PDB file of C-alpha atoms and ligand atoms in Angstrom:
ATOM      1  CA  UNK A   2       0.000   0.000   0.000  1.00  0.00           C
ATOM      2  CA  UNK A   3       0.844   3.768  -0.880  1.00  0.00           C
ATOM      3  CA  UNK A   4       2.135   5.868   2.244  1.00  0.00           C
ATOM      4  CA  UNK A   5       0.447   9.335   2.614  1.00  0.00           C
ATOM      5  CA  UNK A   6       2.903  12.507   3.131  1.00  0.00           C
ATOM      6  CA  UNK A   7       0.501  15.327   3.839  1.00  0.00           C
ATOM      7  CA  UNK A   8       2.184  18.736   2.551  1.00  0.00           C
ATOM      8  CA  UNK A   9       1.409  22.352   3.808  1.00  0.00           C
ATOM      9  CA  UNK A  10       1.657  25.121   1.569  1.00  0.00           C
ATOM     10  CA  UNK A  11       2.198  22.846  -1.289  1.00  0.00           C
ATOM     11  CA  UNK A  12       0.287  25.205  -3.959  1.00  0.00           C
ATOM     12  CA  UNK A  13       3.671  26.930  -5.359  1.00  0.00           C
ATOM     13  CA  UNK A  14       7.422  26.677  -4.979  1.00  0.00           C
ATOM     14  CA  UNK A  15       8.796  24.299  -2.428  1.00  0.00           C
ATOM     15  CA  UNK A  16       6.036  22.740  -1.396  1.00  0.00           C
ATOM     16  CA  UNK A  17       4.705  21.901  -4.674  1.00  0.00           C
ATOM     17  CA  UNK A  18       8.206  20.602  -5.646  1.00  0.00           C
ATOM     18  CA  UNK A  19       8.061  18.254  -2.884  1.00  0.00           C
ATOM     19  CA  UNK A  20       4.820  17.000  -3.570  1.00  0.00           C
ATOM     20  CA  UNK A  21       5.723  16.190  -7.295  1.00  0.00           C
ATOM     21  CA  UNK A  22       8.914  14.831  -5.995  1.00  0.00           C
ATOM     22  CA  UNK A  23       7.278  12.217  -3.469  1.00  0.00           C
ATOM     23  CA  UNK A  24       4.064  11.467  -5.929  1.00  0.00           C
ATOM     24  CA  UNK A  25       7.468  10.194  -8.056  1.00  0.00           C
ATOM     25  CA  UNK A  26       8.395   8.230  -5.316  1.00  0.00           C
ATOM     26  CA  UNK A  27       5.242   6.507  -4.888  1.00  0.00           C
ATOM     27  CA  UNK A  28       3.252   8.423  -2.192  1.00  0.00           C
ATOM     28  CA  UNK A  29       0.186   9.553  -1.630  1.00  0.00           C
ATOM     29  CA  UNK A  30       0.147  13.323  -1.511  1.00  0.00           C
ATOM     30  CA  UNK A  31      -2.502  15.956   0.195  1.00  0.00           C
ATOM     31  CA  UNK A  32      -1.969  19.310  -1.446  1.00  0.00           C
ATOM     32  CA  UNK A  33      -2.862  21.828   1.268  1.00  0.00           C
ATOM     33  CA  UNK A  34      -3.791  25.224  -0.256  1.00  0.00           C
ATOM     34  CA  UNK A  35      -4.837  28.364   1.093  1.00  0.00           C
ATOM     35  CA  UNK A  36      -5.113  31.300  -1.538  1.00  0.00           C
ATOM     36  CA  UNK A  37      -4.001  29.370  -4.758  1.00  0.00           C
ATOM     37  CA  UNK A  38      -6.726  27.156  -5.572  1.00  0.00           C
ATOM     38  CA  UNK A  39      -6.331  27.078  -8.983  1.00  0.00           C
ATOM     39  CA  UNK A  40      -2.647  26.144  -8.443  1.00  0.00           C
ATOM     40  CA  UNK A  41      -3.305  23.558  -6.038  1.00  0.00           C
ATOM     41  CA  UNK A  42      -6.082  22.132  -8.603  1.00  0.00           C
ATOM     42  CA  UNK A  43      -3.698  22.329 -11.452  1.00  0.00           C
ATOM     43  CA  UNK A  44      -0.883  20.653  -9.661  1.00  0.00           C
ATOM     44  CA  UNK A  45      -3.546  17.926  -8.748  1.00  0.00           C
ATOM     45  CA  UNK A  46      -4.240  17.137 -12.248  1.00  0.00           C
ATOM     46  CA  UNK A  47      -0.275  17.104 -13.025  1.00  0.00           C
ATOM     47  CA  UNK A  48       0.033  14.455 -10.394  1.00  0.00           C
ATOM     48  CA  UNK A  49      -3.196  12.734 -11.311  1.00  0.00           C
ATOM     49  CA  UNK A  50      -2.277  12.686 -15.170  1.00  0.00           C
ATOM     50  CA  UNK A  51       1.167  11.043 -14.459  1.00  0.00           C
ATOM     51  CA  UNK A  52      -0.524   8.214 -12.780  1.00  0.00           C
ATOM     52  CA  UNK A  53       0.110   8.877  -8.756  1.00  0.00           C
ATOM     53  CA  UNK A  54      -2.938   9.829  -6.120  1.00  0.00           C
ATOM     54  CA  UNK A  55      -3.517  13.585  -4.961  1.00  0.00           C
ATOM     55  CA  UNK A  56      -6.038  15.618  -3.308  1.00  0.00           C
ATOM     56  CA  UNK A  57      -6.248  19.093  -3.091  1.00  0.00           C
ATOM     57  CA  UNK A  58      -7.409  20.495   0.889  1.00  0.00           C
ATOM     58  CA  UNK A  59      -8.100  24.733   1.065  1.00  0.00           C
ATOM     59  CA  UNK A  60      -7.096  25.391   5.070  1.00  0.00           C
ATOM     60  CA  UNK A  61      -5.368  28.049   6.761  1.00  0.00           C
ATOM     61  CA  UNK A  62      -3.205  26.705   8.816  1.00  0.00           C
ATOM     62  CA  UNK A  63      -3.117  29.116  11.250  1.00  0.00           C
ATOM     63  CA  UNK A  64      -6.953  28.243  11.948  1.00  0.00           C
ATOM     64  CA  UNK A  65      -6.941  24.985  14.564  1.00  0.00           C
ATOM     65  CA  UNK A  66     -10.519  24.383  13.242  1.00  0.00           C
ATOM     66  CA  UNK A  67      -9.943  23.989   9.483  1.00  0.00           C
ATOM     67  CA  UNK A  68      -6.754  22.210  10.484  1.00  0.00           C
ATOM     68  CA  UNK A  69      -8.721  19.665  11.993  1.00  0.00           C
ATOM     69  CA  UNK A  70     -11.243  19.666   9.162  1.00  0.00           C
ATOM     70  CA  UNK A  71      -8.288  18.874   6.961  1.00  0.00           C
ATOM     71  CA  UNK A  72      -7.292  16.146   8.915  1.00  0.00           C
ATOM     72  CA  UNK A  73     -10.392  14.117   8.913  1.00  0.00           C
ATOM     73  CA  UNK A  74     -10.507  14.693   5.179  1.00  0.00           C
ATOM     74  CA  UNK A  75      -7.339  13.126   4.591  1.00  0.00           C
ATOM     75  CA  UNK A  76      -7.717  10.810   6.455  1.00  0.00           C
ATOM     76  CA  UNK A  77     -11.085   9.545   4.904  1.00  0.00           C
ATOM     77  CA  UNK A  78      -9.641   9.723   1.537  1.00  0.00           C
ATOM     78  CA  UNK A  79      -6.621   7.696   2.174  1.00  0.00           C
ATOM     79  CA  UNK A  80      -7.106   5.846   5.030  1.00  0.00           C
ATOM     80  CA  UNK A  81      -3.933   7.266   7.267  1.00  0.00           C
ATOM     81  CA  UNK A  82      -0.886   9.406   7.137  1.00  0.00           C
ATOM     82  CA  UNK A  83       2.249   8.319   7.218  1.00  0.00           C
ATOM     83  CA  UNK A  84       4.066  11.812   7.040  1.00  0.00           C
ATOM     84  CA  UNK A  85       3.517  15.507   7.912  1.00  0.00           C
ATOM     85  CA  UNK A  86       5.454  18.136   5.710  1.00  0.00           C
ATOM     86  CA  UNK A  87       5.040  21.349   7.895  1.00  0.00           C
ATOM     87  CA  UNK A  88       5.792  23.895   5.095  1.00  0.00           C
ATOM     88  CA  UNK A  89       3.476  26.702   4.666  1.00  0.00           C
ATOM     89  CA  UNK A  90       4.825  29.790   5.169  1.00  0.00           C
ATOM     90  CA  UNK A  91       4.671  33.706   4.786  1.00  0.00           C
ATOM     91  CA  UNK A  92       7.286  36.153   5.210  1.00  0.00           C
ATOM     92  CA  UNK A  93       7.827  40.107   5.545  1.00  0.00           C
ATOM     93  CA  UNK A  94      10.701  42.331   5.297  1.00  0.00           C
ATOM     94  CA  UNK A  95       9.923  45.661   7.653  1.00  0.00           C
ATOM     95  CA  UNK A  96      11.692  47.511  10.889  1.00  0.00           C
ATOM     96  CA  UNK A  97      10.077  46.470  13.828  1.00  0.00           C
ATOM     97  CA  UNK A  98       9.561  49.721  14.570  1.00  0.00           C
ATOM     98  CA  UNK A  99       7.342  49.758  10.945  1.00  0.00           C
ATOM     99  CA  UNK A 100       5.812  46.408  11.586  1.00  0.00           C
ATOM    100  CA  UNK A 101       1.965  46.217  13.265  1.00  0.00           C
ATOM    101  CA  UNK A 102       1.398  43.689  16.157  1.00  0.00           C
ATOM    102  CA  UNK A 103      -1.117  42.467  14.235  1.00  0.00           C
ATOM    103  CA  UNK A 104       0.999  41.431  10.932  1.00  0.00           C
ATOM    104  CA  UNK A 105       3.614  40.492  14.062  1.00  0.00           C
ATOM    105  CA  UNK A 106       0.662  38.200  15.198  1.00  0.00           C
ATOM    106  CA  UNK A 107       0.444  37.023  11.263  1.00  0.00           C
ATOM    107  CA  UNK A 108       3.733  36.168  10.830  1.00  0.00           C
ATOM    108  CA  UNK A 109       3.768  33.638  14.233  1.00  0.00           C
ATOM    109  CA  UNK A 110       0.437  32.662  13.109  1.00  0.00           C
ATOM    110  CA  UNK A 111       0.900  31.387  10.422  1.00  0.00           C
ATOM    111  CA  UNK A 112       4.897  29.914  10.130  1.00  0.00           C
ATOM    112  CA  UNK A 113       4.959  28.548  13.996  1.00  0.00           C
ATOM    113  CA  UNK A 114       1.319  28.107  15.067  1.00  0.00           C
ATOM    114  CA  UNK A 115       0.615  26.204  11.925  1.00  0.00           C
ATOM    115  CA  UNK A 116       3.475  23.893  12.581  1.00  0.00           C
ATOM    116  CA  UNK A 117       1.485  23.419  16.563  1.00  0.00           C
ATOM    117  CA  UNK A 118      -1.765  22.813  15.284  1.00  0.00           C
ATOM    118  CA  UNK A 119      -0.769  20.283  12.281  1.00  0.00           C
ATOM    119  CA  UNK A 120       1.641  18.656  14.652  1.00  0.00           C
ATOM    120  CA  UNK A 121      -1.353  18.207  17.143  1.00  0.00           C
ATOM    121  CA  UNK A 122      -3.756  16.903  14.443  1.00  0.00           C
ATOM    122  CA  UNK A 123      -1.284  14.251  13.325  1.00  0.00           C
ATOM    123  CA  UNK A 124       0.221  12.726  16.159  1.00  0.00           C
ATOM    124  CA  UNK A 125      -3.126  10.837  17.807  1.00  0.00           C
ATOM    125  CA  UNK A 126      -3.199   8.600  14.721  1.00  0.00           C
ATOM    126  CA  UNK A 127       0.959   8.332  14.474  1.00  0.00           C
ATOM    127  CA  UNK A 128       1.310   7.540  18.469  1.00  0.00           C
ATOM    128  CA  UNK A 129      -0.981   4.786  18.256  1.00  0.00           C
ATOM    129  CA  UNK A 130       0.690   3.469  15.470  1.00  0.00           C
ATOM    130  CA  UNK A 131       3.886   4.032  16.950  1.00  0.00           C
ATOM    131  CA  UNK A 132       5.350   5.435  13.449  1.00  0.00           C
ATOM    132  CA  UNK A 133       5.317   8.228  11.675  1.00  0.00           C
ATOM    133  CA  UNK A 134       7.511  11.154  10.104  1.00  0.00           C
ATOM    134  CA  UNK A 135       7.216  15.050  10.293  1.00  0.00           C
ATOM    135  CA  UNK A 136       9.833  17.795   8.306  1.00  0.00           C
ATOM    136  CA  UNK A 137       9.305  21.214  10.103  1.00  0.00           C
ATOM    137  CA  UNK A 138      10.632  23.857   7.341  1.00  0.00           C
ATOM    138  CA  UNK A 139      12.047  26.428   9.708  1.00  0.00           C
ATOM    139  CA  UNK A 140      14.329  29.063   7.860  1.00  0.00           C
ATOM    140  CA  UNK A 141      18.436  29.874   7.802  1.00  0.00           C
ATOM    141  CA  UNK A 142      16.881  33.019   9.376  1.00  0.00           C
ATOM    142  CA  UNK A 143      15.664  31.492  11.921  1.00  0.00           C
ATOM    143  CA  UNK A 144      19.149  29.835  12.896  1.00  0.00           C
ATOM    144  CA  UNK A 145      21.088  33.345  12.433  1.00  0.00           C
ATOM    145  CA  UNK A 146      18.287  36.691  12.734  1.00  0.00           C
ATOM    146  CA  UNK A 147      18.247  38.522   9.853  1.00  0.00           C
ATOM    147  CA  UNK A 148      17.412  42.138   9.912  1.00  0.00           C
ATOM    148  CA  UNK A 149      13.949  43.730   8.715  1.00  0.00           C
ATOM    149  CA  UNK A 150      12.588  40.252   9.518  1.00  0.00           C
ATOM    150  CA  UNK A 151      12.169  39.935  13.374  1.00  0.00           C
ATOM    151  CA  UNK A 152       8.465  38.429  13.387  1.00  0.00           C
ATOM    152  CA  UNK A 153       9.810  35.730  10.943  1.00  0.00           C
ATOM    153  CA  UNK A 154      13.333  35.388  12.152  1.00  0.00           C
ATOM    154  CA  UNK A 155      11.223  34.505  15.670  1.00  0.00           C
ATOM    155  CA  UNK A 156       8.877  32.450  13.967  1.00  0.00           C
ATOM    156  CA  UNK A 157      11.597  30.148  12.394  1.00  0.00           C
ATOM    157  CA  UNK A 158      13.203  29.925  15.461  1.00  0.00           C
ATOM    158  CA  UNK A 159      10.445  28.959  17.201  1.00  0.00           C
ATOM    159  CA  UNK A 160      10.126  26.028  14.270  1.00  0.00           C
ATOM    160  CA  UNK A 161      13.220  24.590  15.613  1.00  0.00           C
ATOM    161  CA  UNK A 162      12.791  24.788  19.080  1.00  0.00           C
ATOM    162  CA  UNK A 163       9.355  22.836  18.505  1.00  0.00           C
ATOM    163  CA  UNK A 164      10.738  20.240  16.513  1.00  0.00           C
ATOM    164  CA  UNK A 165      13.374  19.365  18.829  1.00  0.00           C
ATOM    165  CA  UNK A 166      11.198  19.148  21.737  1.00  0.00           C
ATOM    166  CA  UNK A 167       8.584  17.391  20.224  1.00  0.00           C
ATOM    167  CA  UNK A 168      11.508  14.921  19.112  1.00  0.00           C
ATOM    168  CA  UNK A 169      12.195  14.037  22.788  1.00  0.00           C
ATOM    169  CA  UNK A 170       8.749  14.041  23.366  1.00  0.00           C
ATOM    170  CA  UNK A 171       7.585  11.129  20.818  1.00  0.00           C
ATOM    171  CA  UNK A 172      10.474   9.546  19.824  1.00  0.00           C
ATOM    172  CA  UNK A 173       9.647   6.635  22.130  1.00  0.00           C
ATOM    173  CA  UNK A 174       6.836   6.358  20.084  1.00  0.00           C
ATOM    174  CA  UNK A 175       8.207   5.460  17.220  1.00  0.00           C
ATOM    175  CA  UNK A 176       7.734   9.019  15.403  1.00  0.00           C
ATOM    176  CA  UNK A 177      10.633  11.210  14.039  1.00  0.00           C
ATOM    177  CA  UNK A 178      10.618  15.222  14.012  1.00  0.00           C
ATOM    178  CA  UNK A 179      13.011  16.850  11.903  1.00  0.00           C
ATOM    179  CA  UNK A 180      13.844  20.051  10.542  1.00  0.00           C
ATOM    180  CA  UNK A 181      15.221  21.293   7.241  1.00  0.00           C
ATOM    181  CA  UNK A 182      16.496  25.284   7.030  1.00  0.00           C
ATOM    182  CA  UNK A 183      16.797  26.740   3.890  1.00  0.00           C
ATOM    183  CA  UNK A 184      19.007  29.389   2.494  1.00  0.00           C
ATOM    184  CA  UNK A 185      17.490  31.410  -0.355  1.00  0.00           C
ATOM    185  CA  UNK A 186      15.605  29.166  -2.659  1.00  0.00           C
ATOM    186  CA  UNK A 187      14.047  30.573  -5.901  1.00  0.00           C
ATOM    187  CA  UNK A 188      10.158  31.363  -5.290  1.00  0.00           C
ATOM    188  CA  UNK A 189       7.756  33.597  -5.360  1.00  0.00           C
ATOM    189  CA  UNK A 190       8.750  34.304  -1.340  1.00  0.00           C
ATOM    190  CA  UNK A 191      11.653  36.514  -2.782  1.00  0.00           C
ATOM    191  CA  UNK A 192       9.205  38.451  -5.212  1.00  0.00           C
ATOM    192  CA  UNK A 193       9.639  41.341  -2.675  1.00  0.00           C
ATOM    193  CA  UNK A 194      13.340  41.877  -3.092  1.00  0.00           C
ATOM    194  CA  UNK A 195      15.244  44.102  -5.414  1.00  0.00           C
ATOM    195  CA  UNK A 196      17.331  42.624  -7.908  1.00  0.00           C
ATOM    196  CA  UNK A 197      20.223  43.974  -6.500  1.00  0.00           C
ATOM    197  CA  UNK A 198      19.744  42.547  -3.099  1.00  0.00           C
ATOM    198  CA  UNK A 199      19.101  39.355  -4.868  1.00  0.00           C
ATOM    199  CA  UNK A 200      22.750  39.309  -6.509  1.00  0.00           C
ATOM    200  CA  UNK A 201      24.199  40.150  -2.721  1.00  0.00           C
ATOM    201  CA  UNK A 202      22.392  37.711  -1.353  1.00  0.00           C
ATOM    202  CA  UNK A 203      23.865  34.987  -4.075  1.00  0.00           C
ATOM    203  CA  UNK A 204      26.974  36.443  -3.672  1.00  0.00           C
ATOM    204  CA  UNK A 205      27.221  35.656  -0.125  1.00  0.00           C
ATOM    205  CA  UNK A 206      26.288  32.202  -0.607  1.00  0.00           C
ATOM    206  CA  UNK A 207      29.699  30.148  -0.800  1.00  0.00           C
ATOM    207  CA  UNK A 208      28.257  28.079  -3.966  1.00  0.00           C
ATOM    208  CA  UNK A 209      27.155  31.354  -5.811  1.00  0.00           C
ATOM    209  CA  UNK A 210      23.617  30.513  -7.028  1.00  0.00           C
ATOM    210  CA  UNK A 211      20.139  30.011  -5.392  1.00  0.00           C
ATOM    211  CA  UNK A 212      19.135  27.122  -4.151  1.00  0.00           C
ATOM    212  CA  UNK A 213      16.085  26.039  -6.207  1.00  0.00           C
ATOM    213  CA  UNK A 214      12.800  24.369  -4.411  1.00  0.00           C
ATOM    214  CA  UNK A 215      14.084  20.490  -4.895  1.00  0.00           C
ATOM    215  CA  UNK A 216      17.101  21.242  -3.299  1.00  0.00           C
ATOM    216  CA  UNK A 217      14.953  21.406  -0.423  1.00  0.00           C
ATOM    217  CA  UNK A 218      12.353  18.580  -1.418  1.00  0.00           C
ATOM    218  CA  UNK A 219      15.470  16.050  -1.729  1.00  0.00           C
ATOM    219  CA  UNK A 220      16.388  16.795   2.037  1.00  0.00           C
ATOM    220  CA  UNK A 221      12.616  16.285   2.508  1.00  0.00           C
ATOM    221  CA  UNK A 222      12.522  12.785   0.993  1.00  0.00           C
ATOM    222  CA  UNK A 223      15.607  11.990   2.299  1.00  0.00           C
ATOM    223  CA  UNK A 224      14.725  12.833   6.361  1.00  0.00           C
ATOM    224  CA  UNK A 225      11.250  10.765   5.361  1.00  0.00           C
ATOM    225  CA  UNK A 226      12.961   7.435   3.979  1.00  0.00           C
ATOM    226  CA  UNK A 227      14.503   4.763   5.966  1.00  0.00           C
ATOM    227  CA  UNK A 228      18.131   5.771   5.378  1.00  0.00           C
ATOM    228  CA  UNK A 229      17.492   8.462   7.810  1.00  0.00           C
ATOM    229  CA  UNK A 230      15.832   6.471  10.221  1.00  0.00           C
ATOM    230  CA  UNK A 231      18.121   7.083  12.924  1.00  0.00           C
ATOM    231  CA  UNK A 232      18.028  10.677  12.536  1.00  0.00           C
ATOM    232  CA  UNK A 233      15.671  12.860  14.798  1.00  0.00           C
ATOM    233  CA  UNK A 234      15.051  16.316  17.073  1.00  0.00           C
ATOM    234  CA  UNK A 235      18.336  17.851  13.849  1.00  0.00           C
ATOM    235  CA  UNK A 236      18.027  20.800  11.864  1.00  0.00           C
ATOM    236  CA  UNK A 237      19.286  20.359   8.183  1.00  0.00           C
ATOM    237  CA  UNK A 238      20.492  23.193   6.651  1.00  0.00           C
ATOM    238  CA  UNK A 239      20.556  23.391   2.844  1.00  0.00           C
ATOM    239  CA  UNK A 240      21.781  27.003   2.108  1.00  0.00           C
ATOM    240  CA  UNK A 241      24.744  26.464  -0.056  1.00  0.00           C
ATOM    241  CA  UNK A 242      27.491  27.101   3.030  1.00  0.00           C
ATOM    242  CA  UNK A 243      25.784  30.884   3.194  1.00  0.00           C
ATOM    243  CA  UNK A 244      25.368  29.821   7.050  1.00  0.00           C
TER     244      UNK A 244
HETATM  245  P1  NAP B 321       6.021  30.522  -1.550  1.00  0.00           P
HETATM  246  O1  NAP B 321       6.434  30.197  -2.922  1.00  0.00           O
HETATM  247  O2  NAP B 321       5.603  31.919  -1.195  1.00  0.00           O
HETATM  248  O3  NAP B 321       4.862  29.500  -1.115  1.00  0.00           O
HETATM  249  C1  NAP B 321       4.275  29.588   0.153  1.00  0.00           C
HETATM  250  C2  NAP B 321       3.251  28.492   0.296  1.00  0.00           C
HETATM  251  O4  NAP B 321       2.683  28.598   1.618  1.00  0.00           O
HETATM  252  C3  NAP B 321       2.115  28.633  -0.714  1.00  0.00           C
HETATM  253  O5  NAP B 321       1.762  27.363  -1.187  1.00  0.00           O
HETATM  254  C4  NAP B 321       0.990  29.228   0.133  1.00  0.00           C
HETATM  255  O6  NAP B 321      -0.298  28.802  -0.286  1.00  0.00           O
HETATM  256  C5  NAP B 321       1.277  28.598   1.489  1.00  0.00           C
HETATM  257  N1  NAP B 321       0.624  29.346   2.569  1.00  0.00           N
HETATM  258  C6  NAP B 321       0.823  30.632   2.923  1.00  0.00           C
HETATM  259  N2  NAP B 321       0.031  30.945   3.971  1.00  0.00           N
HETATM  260  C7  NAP B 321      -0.688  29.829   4.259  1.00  0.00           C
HETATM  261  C8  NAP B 321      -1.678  29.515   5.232  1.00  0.00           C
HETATM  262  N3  NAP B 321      -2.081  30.415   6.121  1.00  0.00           N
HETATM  263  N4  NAP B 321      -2.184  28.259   5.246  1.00  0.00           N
HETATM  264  C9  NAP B 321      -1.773  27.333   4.345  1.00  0.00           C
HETATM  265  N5  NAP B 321      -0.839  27.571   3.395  1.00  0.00           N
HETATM  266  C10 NAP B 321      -0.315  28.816   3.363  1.00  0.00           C
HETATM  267  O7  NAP B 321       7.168  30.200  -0.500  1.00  0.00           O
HETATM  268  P2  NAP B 321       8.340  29.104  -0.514  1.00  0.00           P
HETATM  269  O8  NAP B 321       9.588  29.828  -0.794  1.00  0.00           O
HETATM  270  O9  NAP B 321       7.965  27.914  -1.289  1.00  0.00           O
HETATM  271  O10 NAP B 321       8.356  28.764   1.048  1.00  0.00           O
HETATM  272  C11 NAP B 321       8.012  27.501   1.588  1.00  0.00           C
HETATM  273  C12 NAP B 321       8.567  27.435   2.998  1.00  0.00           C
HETATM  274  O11 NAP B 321       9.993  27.575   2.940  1.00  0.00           O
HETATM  275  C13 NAP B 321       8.065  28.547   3.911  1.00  0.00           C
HETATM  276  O12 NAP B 321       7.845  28.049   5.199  1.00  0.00           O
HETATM  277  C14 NAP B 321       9.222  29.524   3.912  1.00  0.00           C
HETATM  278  O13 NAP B 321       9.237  30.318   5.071  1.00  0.00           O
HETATM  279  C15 NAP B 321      10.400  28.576   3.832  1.00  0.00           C
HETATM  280  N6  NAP B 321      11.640  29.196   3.353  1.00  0.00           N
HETATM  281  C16 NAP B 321      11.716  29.727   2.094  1.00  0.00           C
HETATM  282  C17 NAP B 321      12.909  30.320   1.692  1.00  0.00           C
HETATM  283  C18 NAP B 321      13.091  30.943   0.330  1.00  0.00           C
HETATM  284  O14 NAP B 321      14.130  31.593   0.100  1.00  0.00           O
HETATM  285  N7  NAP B 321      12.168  30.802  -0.602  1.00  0.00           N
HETATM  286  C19 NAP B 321      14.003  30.347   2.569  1.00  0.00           C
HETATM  287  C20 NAP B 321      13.875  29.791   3.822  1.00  0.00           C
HETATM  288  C21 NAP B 321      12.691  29.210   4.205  1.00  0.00           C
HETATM  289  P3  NAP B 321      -1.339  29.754  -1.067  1.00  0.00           P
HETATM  290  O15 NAP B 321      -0.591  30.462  -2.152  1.00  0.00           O
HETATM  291  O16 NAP B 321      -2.340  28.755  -1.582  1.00  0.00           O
HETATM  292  O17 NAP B 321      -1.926  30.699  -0.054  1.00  0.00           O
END
């Protein structure tokens, strides 16, 4: 039987790399969406069309309720899941001094308490199973700070303190919680940015390029498969030596 890998924010750029990359590698895949439905329908129909299985879920993740809702779709659809691909993600670049404690709120919203609430609506099902995988995508932000982005530089932070505490906390139960933290991967995340800061930024990176959004899904696959089954509560960091 297929294994499930439910993805958040798998719509556009890394998250829908990863879930094209582990429909290739014979999973089931949830497509969680929030504003891109058309995306998430589109990306579907890719997966669909190539012969693998793929739903498409609309839920904000910041929202426990729709979370939940999510949850008992997936699981209706496909039976179980196997693994939990914390992803979805929003970023802002503003002083703190210019930055609302409302979009503050956002920002932990959204990148940390999403990671909570899907964490909490997987793990019933994975504890009494005694298996199960979750990737956290935290940030290299979160590892170093980075300026004009305190909300999400705390956010990301808070990503890897969660994952690895709630290592510790399950790993008797059979369930492993990693992390991966990405440099600066090609998406539509770095839309914002000027091209010049985009050249300093590659320039800074020891490898001199971008990291593009399967960089990131192969550390995915590779934290969900057996060869890393003795790796848990570890940040990954694919950012091409910039940290
Ligand atoms: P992206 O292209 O902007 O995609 C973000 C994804 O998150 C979209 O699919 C979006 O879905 C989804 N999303 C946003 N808010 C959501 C919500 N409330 N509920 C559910 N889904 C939501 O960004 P990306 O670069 O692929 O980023 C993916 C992850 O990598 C994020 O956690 C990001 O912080 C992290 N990351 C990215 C970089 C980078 O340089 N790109 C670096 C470090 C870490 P909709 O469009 O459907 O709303």
């Amino acid at each position: 039987m297929n294994k499930t890998v439910l993805i958040t924010g798998a719509s556009r750029g890394i998250g829908a790399q990863t879930a094209r990359l582990f429909s290739e590698n014979g999973f089931n895949v949830v497509i969680n969406y929030y504003k891109s439905e058309s995306a998430a329908f589109a990306l579907r129909d890719e997966i669909i069309n190539k012969g693998g299985n793929a739903i498409a879920i609309c839920c904000d993740v910041a929202n426990e309720a729709e979370v939940t809702q999510m949850f008992n779709t997936a699981n209706k659809v496909f039976g179980q899941l196997d693994i939990l691909v914390n992803n979805a993600g929003i970023a802002m670049q503003k002083l703190i001094t210019e930055t609302s404690f409302d979009e503050y709120r956002r920002i932990i919203n959204v990148n940390l308490d999403g990671v909570f609430n899907c964490c909490k609506a997987v793990l019933p099902q994975m504890i009494s199973r005694k298996s199960g995988i979750i990737i956290n995508v935290s940030s290299m932000w979160g590892q170093t700070g980075a300026s004009c982005e305190v909300a999400y530089s705390a956010a990301k932070a808070g990503v890897i303190g969660l994952t690895k505490a709630l290592a510790k906390e399950v790993g008797l139960s059979g369930i492993r919680v990693n992390c991966v933290a990405p440099g600066v991967i090609a998406t539509d995340m770095l839309g914002d940015l000027e091209e010049q800061t985009l050249e300093e930024l590659k320039s800074e990176t020891p490898l001199n390029c971008l990291g593009t959004p399967n960089d990131i899904a192969e550390a995915i696959l590779f934290l969900s498969s057996d060869k890393a089954k003795f790796i848990t509560g570890q940040v990954i960091s694919v950012n091409g030596g910039f940290v």
